Amino acid sequence: MNSSWLRIFLSSKLFSTVHLSTSIGAIATTVLFSQSVLAESFGGYCIAQKNENNLKQEAREMLSEKEQDLAVTAERKNSQYTITVDRTNGKQLLLQQAGEKNAIDQMTLAPEGGQITDLILGQDDWLWIDRNAIDYMMKVHFAEDTANFDSPVKLPELSAQPCHLLRRLFKKCTRGEYNYSPSLGSVFVSGYPTRSWVKQKYIHLEFISGKRKPIPELLEQATFIADVPEWNGALFRNTTGEALFYDGAVVIDLSQDFLKLQGGENFQDWEVKKTAGGRTFMGKFASRTVEDPLFLMELTPKPGFKPVYLPEYFERNWLEVFTLPQDPDLTLWIVTGKAIFAEIDRRTQILVSLSPLSSIPKWKLHDWMAKQDIESDNQAILFSIQNETNQEITDYLLRDITANTNCEVVLDFEQPIILKEPTD
């Protein structure tokens, strides 16, 4: 069979949903679909196989573009300035003005901080410099005739766990947490002192405009989870699982709203995921066990939460959430190792299931800009099917249907499919 075809097993009674559970109800029949018939007959979303060579080439192009994006720009008094990282060493910053070939200032950071991995220019023109060992903050002056860098401020060096002298000597300590909140203009640093000679205690610090600010008592033992621009603040998780929201002045415990589960116990390992479509979700996304609750919430304004109801099918699976930026309906896609779900109007429906000997590798799953032609780009979800017998992997794209979309299988919200790798 030609590789541009997908083998689909299809039955209108294949899945039924009762009290959020999904069960297989009937033996499916094999049906083959052609691209032209499907594209003309249906609308919505479809699946297309991805050519491996093109996929690798686009991956290289995207990686190259991403490497060139480590820069920030600022408009000041009708002049544009750009701060970039010199990639020959990864430790030098260059300040350039639009129209000028040479840098008007440069700053080489101390080598022990490691490579620069991210830059964010925050309020009052303070630059956060994320490095893979120690972070810095630095004031940038954008005066037209004297634009320059100020002296960098080194943030405290902390480790993720208490790290004794011997581990420090052999550089076996894992660095602590360094997180920047654009909404608050603050850097939050947490962990254990790396140079302490006494019993190491967990500390949590906040820095704004290069200066340490007293952190609220409720956040002293908490961990930064995510910046939440729609709430103009940041989310933290306490050691016992409470969700704490901080707006720069006040800390609000949100646990009563969504974390109190059966028996009044907190769910401790929740995380936050942001999608390409601009939606934010809270839940357990990593490897799941039978003890993990079927818990997924979407953040809404004010602040607030909207539940997403998960089938019991999720109990033993990791899950990832996606929304496509160009999708007018902003459909929520939920992908697990064995199935793909969609949620519209609070209804979660399985659309794609895999055969028993196939699975979706999590490491091969991500958003993808699928280039259809020179004039149009369609956002897509790249997923793969791995044959668990021979470990072969086949790549696919899930995308919305447009006039230029290459489709092989159109998805139907009322009729789920079993997707199987093509055979020769």
Short mmCIF file of C-alpha atoms in Angstrom, two decimals:
data_model
loop_
_atom_site.label_atom_id
_atom_site.label_comp_id
_atom_site.label_asym_id
_atom_site.label_seq_id
_atom_site.Cartn_x
_atom_site.Cartn_y
_atom_site.Cartn_z
CA MET A 1 0.00 0.00 0.00
CA ASN A 2 1.25 3.48 -0.83
CA SER A 3 2.69 5.38 2.20
CA SER A 4 0.40 8.35 1.57
CA TRP A 5 -2.55 6.26 2.73
CA LEU A 6 -3.58 5.55 6.31
CA ARG A 7 -5.25 2.37 7.38
CA ILE A 8 -8.29 3.21 9.47
CA PHE A 9 -10.51 0.96 11.48
CA LEU A 10 -13.86 2.60 11.94
CA SER A 11 -17.12 1.89 13.75
CA SER A 12 -19.90 4.19 14.86
CA LYS A 13 -20.35 2.08 18.00
CA LEU A 14 -16.67 1.66 18.69
CA PHE A 15 -16.61 4.00 21.69
CA SER A 16 -19.23 5.00 24.22
CA THR A 17 -18.94 7.52 27.04
CA VAL A 18 -20.76 6.85 30.31
CA HIS A 19 -19.93 8.95 33.36
CA LEU A 20 -16.70 10.10 31.72
CA SER A 21 -15.52 6.57 30.93
CA THR A 22 -14.53 5.23 27.52
CA SER A 23 -14.92 1.60 26.46
CA ILE A 24 -14.45 -0.36 23.30
CA GLY A 25 -17.75 -1.78 22.19
CA ALA A 26 -17.50 -3.41 18.80
CA ILE A 27 -15.17 -4.94 16.26
CA ALA A 28 -14.30 -2.38 13.57
CA THR A 29 -14.12 -2.79 9.83
CA THR A 30 -11.24 -1.70 7.60
CA VAL A 31 -12.04 1.29 5.40
CA LEU A 32 -9.65 3.19 3.13
CA PHE A 33 -10.19 6.90 2.38
CA SER A 34 -8.77 9.00 -0.42
CA GLN A 35 -7.54 12.52 0.20
CA SER A 36 -9.69 14.16 -2.49
CA VAL A 37 -12.98 12.58 -1.37
CA LEU A 38 -12.42 13.49 2.27
CA ALA A 39 -11.28 17.05 1.63
CA GLU A 40 -14.39 17.75 -0.46
CA SER A 41 -16.88 15.94 1.78
CA PHE A 42 -15.98 17.11 5.27
CA GLY A 43 -14.61 20.07 7.18
CA GLY A 44 -12.82 20.51 10.52
CA TYR A 45 -9.60 18.67 11.30
CA CYS A 46 -7.60 15.99 9.58
CA ILE A 47 -4.49 13.83 9.81
CA ALA A 48 -1.72 13.57 7.22
CA GLN A 49 1.41 11.46 7.23
CA LYS A 50 4.60 13.50 7.42
CA ASN A 51 7.52 12.75 5.14
CA GLU A 52 10.52 11.93 7.30
CA ASN A 53 13.14 13.70 5.19
CA ASN A 54 11.09 16.91 4.98
CA LEU A 55 10.43 16.66 8.70
CA LYS A 56 14.12 16.51 9.54
CA GLN A 57 14.89 19.40 7.20
CA GLU A 58 12.18 21.59 8.74
CA ALA A 59 13.40 20.63 12.20
CA ARG A 60 16.89 21.85 11.31
CA GLU A 61 15.46 25.10 9.91
CA MET A 62 13.36 25.71 13.02
CA LEU A 63 16.30 24.96 15.31
CA SER A 64 18.50 27.38 13.37
CA GLU A 65 15.82 30.09 13.58
CA LYS A 66 15.40 29.47 17.31
CA GLU A 67 19.15 29.83 17.90
CA GLN A 68 19.09 33.22 16.18
CA ASP A 69 16.18 34.45 18.28
CA LEU A 70 18.15 34.96 21.54
CA ALA A 71 17.75 38.74 21.47
CA VAL A 72 15.51 41.50 22.80
CA THR A 73 14.58 44.83 21.22
CA ALA A 74 13.45 48.13 22.66
CA GLU A 75 11.98 51.31 21.09
CA ARG A 76 13.21 54.44 22.85
CA LYS A 77 12.75 58.03 21.54
CA ASN A 78 12.22 56.97 17.93
CA SER A 79 15.29 54.73 18.02
CA GLN A 80 15.37 50.94 18.07
CA TYR A 81 17.93 49.06 20.15
CA THR A 82 18.74 45.35 20.12
CA ILE A 83 20.50 43.29 22.77
CA THR A 84 21.96 40.05 21.42
CA VAL A 85 24.18 37.25 22.65
CA ASP A 86 27.51 36.67 20.95
CA ARG A 87 27.17 32.99 20.05
CA THR A 88 30.91 32.44 19.73
CA ASN A 89 31.16 32.22 23.52
CA GLY A 90 27.58 32.48 24.85
CA LYS A 91 28.65 34.84 27.62
CA GLN A 92 28.93 38.23 25.88
CA LEU A 93 26.06 40.68 25.37
CA LEU A 94 26.04 43.23 22.55
CA LEU A 95 23.99 46.45 22.50
CA GLN A 96 23.26 47.73 19.01
CA GLN A 97 21.26 50.63 17.60
CA ALA A 98 19.25 50.23 14.39
CA GLY A 99 21.22 51.49 11.40
CA GLU A 100 24.58 51.08 13.14
CA LYS A 101 26.86 48.21 12.14
CA ASN A 102 29.04 48.16 15.26
CA ALA A 103 27.86 47.55 18.83
CA ILE A 104 27.64 50.69 20.96
CA ASP A 105 28.36 48.70 24.12
CA GLN A 106 29.20 45.16 25.15
CA MET A 107 29.37 43.18 28.37
CA THR A 108 31.18 39.89 29.02
CA LEU A 109 29.81 38.04 32.02
CA ALA A 110 31.81 35.97 34.49
CA PRO A 111 32.57 32.49 33.07
CA GLU A 112 31.33 30.56 36.12
CA GLY A 113 27.74 31.58 35.34
CA GLY A 114 27.66 29.38 32.24
CA GLN A 115 26.05 29.95 28.85
CA ILE A 116 23.28 32.53 28.42
CA THR A 117 20.04 30.68 27.65
CA ASP A 118 17.41 33.45 27.72
CA LEU A 119 16.97 37.23 27.92
CA ILE A 120 13.96 39.28 29.04
CA LEU A 121 13.90 43.06 29.21
CA GLY A 122 11.55 44.00 32.02
CA GLN A 123 10.25 47.08 33.74
CA ASP A 124 12.54 50.09 34.27
CA ASP A 125 14.82 48.59 31.57
CA TRP A 126 16.22 45.88 33.83
CA LEU A 127 17.44 42.90 31.84
CA TRP A 128 17.04 39.37 33.21
CA ILE A 129 19.88 37.14 32.02
CA ASP A 130 19.11 33.46 32.37
CA ARG A 131 22.24 31.31 32.42
CA ASN A 132 22.65 27.57 32.88
CA ALA A 133 24.53 28.01 36.17
CA ILE A 134 23.89 31.44 37.76
CA ASP A 135 21.47 34.17 36.71
CA TYR A 136 22.07 37.92 36.56
CA MET A 137 20.10 41.15 36.35
CA MET A 138 21.43 44.27 34.66
CA LYS A 139 20.19 47.80 34.12
CA VAL A 140 20.28 49.00 30.51
CA HIS A 141 20.46 52.72 29.74
CA PHE A 142 18.97 53.74 26.40
CA ALA A 143 19.99 57.42 26.29
CA GLU A 144 20.43 58.24 22.60
CA ASP A 145 24.03 59.42 22.81
CA THR A 146 25.18 57.25 25.73
CA ALA A 147 23.26 53.95 25.54
CA ASN A 148 25.14 51.41 27.64
CA PHE A 149 25.03 48.48 30.05
CA ASP A 150 25.29 49.03 33.79
CA SER A 151 27.24 46.65 36.02
CA PRO A 152 25.50 43.23 36.24
CA VAL A 153 24.00 42.09 39.53
CA LYS A 154 24.72 38.45 40.34
CA LEU A 155 21.82 36.56 41.87
CA PRO A 156 22.46 34.12 44.76
CA GLU A 157 23.89 30.74 43.81
CA LEU A 158 21.57 28.03 45.15
CA SER A 159 21.26 24.27 44.65
CA ALA A 160 18.06 22.30 44.15
CA GLN A 161 18.84 20.02 47.11
CA PRO A 162 21.15 20.34 50.12
CA CYS A 163 24.61 19.75 48.68
CA HIS A 164 27.51 18.81 50.97
CA LEU A 165 31.13 19.88 50.47
CA LEU A 166 32.30 16.76 48.61
CA ARG A 167 29.53 17.05 46.00
CA ARG A 168 30.31 20.75 45.58
CA LEU A 169 34.00 20.01 44.98
CA PHE A 170 33.12 17.56 42.22
CA LYS A 171 30.47 19.94 40.82
CA LYS A 172 27.65 17.44 41.35
CA CYS A 173 25.14 19.95 42.75
CA THR A 174 22.04 20.65 40.68
CA ARG A 175 21.27 24.35 40.41
CA GLY A 176 18.28 25.82 42.21
CA GLU A 177 15.22 27.42 40.61
CA TYR A 178 15.59 30.76 38.81
CA ASN A 179 12.32 32.05 37.35
CA TYR A 180 11.32 35.40 35.91
CA SER A 181 7.76 36.72 36.10
CA PRO A 182 7.16 39.32 33.33
CA SER A 183 3.84 40.21 34.96
CA LEU A 184 5.57 41.22 38.19
CA GLY A 185 8.99 42.22 36.80
CA SER A 186 10.53 39.96 39.45
CA VAL A 187 13.02 37.12 39.54
CA PHE A 188 12.29 34.35 42.06
CA VAL A 189 15.25 32.32 43.27
CA SER A 190 14.79 29.24 45.46
CA GLY A 191 16.87 26.37 46.78
CA TYR A 192 19.66 25.71 49.27
CA PRO A 193 22.82 27.80 49.81
CA THR A 194 25.76 26.20 48.03
CA ARG A 195 28.44 27.72 50.25
CA SER A 196 26.87 27.19 53.66
CA TRP A 197 28.92 25.38 56.33
CA VAL A 198 25.93 24.85 58.61
CA LYS A 199 22.69 22.92 58.11
CA GLN A 200 21.23 24.10 54.84
CA LYS A 201 17.69 25.43 54.88
CA TYR A 202 15.43 26.07 51.92
CA ILE A 203 15.22 29.74 51.03
CA HIS A 204 13.02 31.62 48.55
CA LEU A 205 14.00 35.11 47.39
CA GLU A 206 12.45 37.77 45.20
CA PHE A 207 14.45 40.37 43.25
CA ILE A 208 12.99 43.34 41.41
CA SER A 209 15.08 45.94 39.55
CA GLY A 210 18.19 44.20 40.84
CA LYS A 211 17.25 44.57 44.51
CA ARG A 212 16.08 41.95 46.96
CA LYS A 213 12.49 42.38 48.12
CA PRO A 214 11.06 40.72 51.25
CA ILE A 215 9.05 37.73 50.10
CA PRO A 216 5.59 37.18 51.65
CA GLU A 217 5.53 34.62 54.43
CA LEU A 218 3.14 32.32 52.55
CA LEU A 219 5.71 32.00 49.75
CA GLU A 220 8.74 31.23 51.91
CA GLN A 221 8.49 27.45 51.36
CA ALA A 222 6.69 27.62 48.02
CA THR A 223 7.92 26.85 44.49
CA PHE A 224 7.39 29.12 41.50
CA ILE A 225 5.19 27.36 38.92
CA ALA A 226 4.24 29.84 36.20
CA ASP A 227 3.76 33.46 35.25
CA VAL A 228 0.05 34.14 34.63
CA PRO A 229 -0.27 37.30 32.50
CA GLU A 230 -4.05 37.00 32.32
CA TRP A 231 -4.10 37.42 36.09
CA ASN A 232 -1.22 39.94 36.25
CA GLY A 233 0.71 37.76 38.65
CA ALA A 234 2.31 34.36 39.23
CA LEU A 235 1.33 30.94 40.56
CA PHE A 236 3.24 29.09 43.27
CA ARG A 237 2.81 25.64 44.81
CA ASN A 238 3.33 25.06 48.52
CA THR A 239 4.97 21.93 49.92
CA THR A 240 1.57 20.42 50.76
CA GLY A 241 0.08 21.19 47.36
CA GLU A 242 -1.74 24.47 47.95
CA ALA A 243 -1.96 26.73 44.92
CA LEU A 244 -0.92 30.28 45.78
CA PHE A 245 -1.43 33.33 43.58
CA TYR A 246 0.82 36.38 44.06
CA ASP A 247 0.09 39.76 42.47
CA GLY A 248 3.22 41.45 43.80
CA ALA A 249 1.56 42.60 47.02
CA VAL A 250 -0.95 39.99 48.21
CA VAL A 251 -0.88 36.17 48.27
CA ILE A 252 -4.19 34.35 47.74
CA ASP A 253 -4.65 30.65 48.52
CA LEU A 254 -6.64 29.18 45.61
CA SER A 255 -6.74 25.60 46.84
CA GLN A 256 -10.33 25.71 47.98
CA ASP A 257 -11.36 26.51 44.41
CA PHE A 258 -9.91 23.48 42.68
CA LEU A 259 -7.41 21.38 44.66
CA LYS A 260 -9.57 20.06 47.47
CA LEU A 261 -10.39 16.54 46.42
CA GLN A 262 -12.10 13.55 48.01
CA GLY A 263 -11.47 13.48 51.73
CA GLY A 264 -10.24 17.07 51.67
CA GLU A 265 -6.73 16.12 50.57
CA ASN A 266 -4.61 18.36 48.37
CA PHE A 267 -3.27 17.23 45.00
CA GLN A 268 0.44 17.92 45.42
CA ASP A 269 2.01 17.35 42.01
CA TRP A 270 -0.03 19.64 39.77
CA GLU A 271 1.70 21.55 36.98
CA VAL A 272 0.86 24.34 34.55
CA LYS A 273 0.93 24.07 30.74
CA LYS A 274 0.54 26.93 28.28
CA THR A 275 -0.59 26.17 24.75
CA ALA A 276 0.39 27.85 21.48
CA GLY A 277 -3.20 29.11 21.27
CA GLY A 278 -2.76 31.16 24.44
CA ARG A 279 -4.69 29.00 26.91
CA THR A 280 -3.34 27.88 30.30
CA PHE A 281 -4.13 24.58 32.05
CA MET A 282 -3.39 23.07 35.45
CA GLY A 283 -3.20 19.34 36.15
CA LYS A 284 -0.95 16.29 36.24
CA PHE A 285 0.75 15.96 32.86
CA ALA A 286 3.70 13.69 33.58
CA SER A 287 3.55 9.94 34.14
CA ARG A 288 0.31 9.13 35.93
CA THR A 289 -0.68 6.38 38.38
CA VAL A 290 -4.02 5.04 39.59
CA GLU A 291 -3.70 7.32 42.64
CA ASP A 292 -3.63 10.47 40.51
CA PRO A 293 -7.03 12.17 40.31
CA LEU A 294 -8.72 12.92 37.00
CA PHE A 295 -7.91 16.56 37.44
CA LEU A 296 -7.55 19.19 34.71
CA MET A 297 -8.50 22.86 35.00
CA GLU A 298 -8.27 25.75 32.57
CA LEU A 299 -7.39 29.17 33.93
CA THR A 300 -10.00 31.82 33.20
CA PRO A 301 -9.99 35.58 33.92
CA LYS A 302 -10.60 37.27 37.30
CA PRO A 303 -8.90 34.73 38.41
CA GLY A 304 -10.99 31.64 37.97
CA PHE A 305 -11.04 28.07 36.72
CA LYS A 306 -13.01 25.95 34.28
CA PRO A 307 -12.97 22.15 34.71
CA VAL A 308 -12.11 19.84 31.82
CA TYR A 309 -13.70 16.46 32.40
CA LEU A 310 -11.33 13.57 31.77
CA PRO A 311 -12.41 9.98 31.11
CA GLU A 312 -11.19 7.28 33.49
CA TYR A 313 -9.04 6.14 30.55
CA PHE A 314 -6.39 8.64 31.66
CA GLU A 315 -5.56 6.99 34.97
CA ARG A 316 -2.37 5.29 33.82
CA ASN A 317 -1.27 7.70 31.08
CA TRP A 318 0.68 10.91 30.74
CA LEU A 319 -1.17 13.63 28.86
CA GLU A 320 -0.36 16.79 26.92
CA VAL A 321 -2.67 19.66 25.95
CA PHE A 322 -2.63 21.70 22.72
CA THR A 323 -4.59 24.51 21.11
CA LEU A 324 -3.70 25.80 17.65
CA PRO A 325 -3.20 29.59 17.28
CA GLN A 326 -4.98 29.79 13.92
CA ASP A 327 -7.91 27.64 15.05
CA PRO A 328 -10.97 29.97 15.23
CA ASP A 329 -12.70 27.61 17.68
CA LEU A 330 -9.57 27.08 19.82
CA THR A 331 -10.35 23.40 20.17
CA LEU A 332 -8.57 21.75 23.09
CA TRP A 333 -6.61 18.65 22.04
CA ILE A 334 -5.59 16.16 24.72
CA VAL A 335 -3.00 13.60 23.67
CA THR A 336 -2.00 10.49 25.61
CA GLY A 337 0.18 7.51 24.81
CA LYS A 338 -2.74 5.60 23.33
CA ALA A 339 -5.34 8.14 22.18
CA ILE A 340 -6.13 11.68 21.04
CA PHE A 341 -9.11 13.50 22.54
CA ALA A 342 -10.77 16.81 21.70
CA GLU A 343 -12.81 19.04 24.01
CA ILE A 344 -15.38 21.48 22.68
CA ASP A 345 -18.14 23.08 24.77
CA ARG A 346 -17.05 21.03 27.82
CA ARG A 347 -17.54 17.76 25.99
CA THR A 348 -14.43 15.58 25.85
CA GLN A 349 -14.58 13.07 23.01
CA ILE A 350 -12.05 10.50 21.85
CA LEU A 351 -11.26 11.01 18.16
CA VAL A 352 -8.25 8.79 17.56
CA SER A 353 -7.25 5.55 19.23
CA LEU A 354 -4.24 3.35 18.51
CA SER A 355 -4.03 -0.35 17.89
CA PRO A 356 -2.84 -2.44 20.89
CA LEU A 357 0.71 -2.81 19.52
CA SER A 358 1.23 0.92 18.87
CA SER A 359 1.83 3.96 21.05
CA ILE A 360 2.55 7.69 20.81
CA PRO A 361 6.05 8.50 22.15
CA LYS A 362 5.88 11.61 24.32
CA TRP A 363 9.30 12.84 23.21
CA LYS A 364 8.06 13.03 19.60
CA LEU A 365 5.01 15.15 20.42
CA HIS A 366 4.93 18.95 19.98
CA ASP A 367 3.46 21.92 18.14
CA TRP A 368 4.66 22.25 14.57
CA MET A 369 4.56 24.92 11.91
CA ALA A 370 3.81 22.82 8.83
CA LYS A 371 4.80 24.70 5.67
CA GLN A 372 2.25 23.97 2.97
CA ASP A 373 3.59 26.42 0.41
CA ILE A 374 5.44 29.71 0.25
CA GLU A 375 2.34 31.83 0.83
CA SER A 376 0.58 30.02 3.69
CA ASP A 377 1.56 28.38 6.96
CA ASN A 378 -0.72 26.13 8.98
CA GLN A 379 -0.10 25.38 12.62
CA ALA A 380 -0.26 21.68 13.43
CA ILE A 381 0.36 19.09 16.12
CA LEU A 382 3.13 16.67 15.26
CA PHE A 383 2.65 13.21 16.73
CA SER A 384 4.16 9.85 15.95
CA ILE A 385 3.12 6.23 16.14
CA GLN A 386 5.69 3.74 17.33
CA ASN A 387 5.29 0.08 16.44
CA GLU A 388 6.07 -1.69 19.71
CA THR A 389 7.06 -4.86 17.87
CA ASN A 390 9.80 -3.48 15.62
CA GLN A 391 10.14 0.03 17.22
CA GLU A 392 9.60 1.75 13.86
CA ILE A 393 8.22 5.30 14.07
CA THR A 394 5.86 7.00 11.61
CA ASP A 395 5.25 10.77 11.86
CA TYR A 396 1.86 12.46 11.38
CA LEU A 397 0.41 15.95 11.50
CA LEU A 398 -2.98 16.81 13.01
CA ARG A 399 -4.18 20.09 11.53
CA ASP A 400 -7.25 22.11 10.72
CA ILE A 401 -8.54 21.86 7.16
CA THR A 402 -8.00 24.75 4.76
CA ALA A 403 -8.02 25.07 0.99
CA ASN A 404 -4.32 24.17 0.85
CA THR A 405 -4.36 21.39 3.44
CA ASN A 406 -3.02 18.01 2.47
CA CYS A 407 -5.44 15.59 4.18
CA GLU A 408 -5.59 11.83 4.26
CA VAL A 409 -8.09 11.24 7.07
CA VAL A 410 -10.70 13.73 8.25
CA LEU A 411 -11.66 13.47 11.92
CA ASP A 412 -15.30 13.15 12.92
CA PHE A 413 -16.39 14.17 16.42
CA GLU A 414 -19.19 11.62 16.29
CA GLN A 415 -17.23 8.70 14.88
CA PRO A 416 -13.79 7.95 16.41
CA ILE A 417 -11.18 5.98 14.52
CA ILE A 418 -8.40 3.53 15.26
CA LEU A 419 -5.25 4.73 13.55
CA LYS A 420 -2.77 2.15 12.41
CA GLU A 421 0.59 2.59 10.72
CA PRO A 422 0.53 2.16 6.92
CA THR A 423 1.91 -1.03 5.43
CA ASP A 424 3.82 -1.41 2.19
#
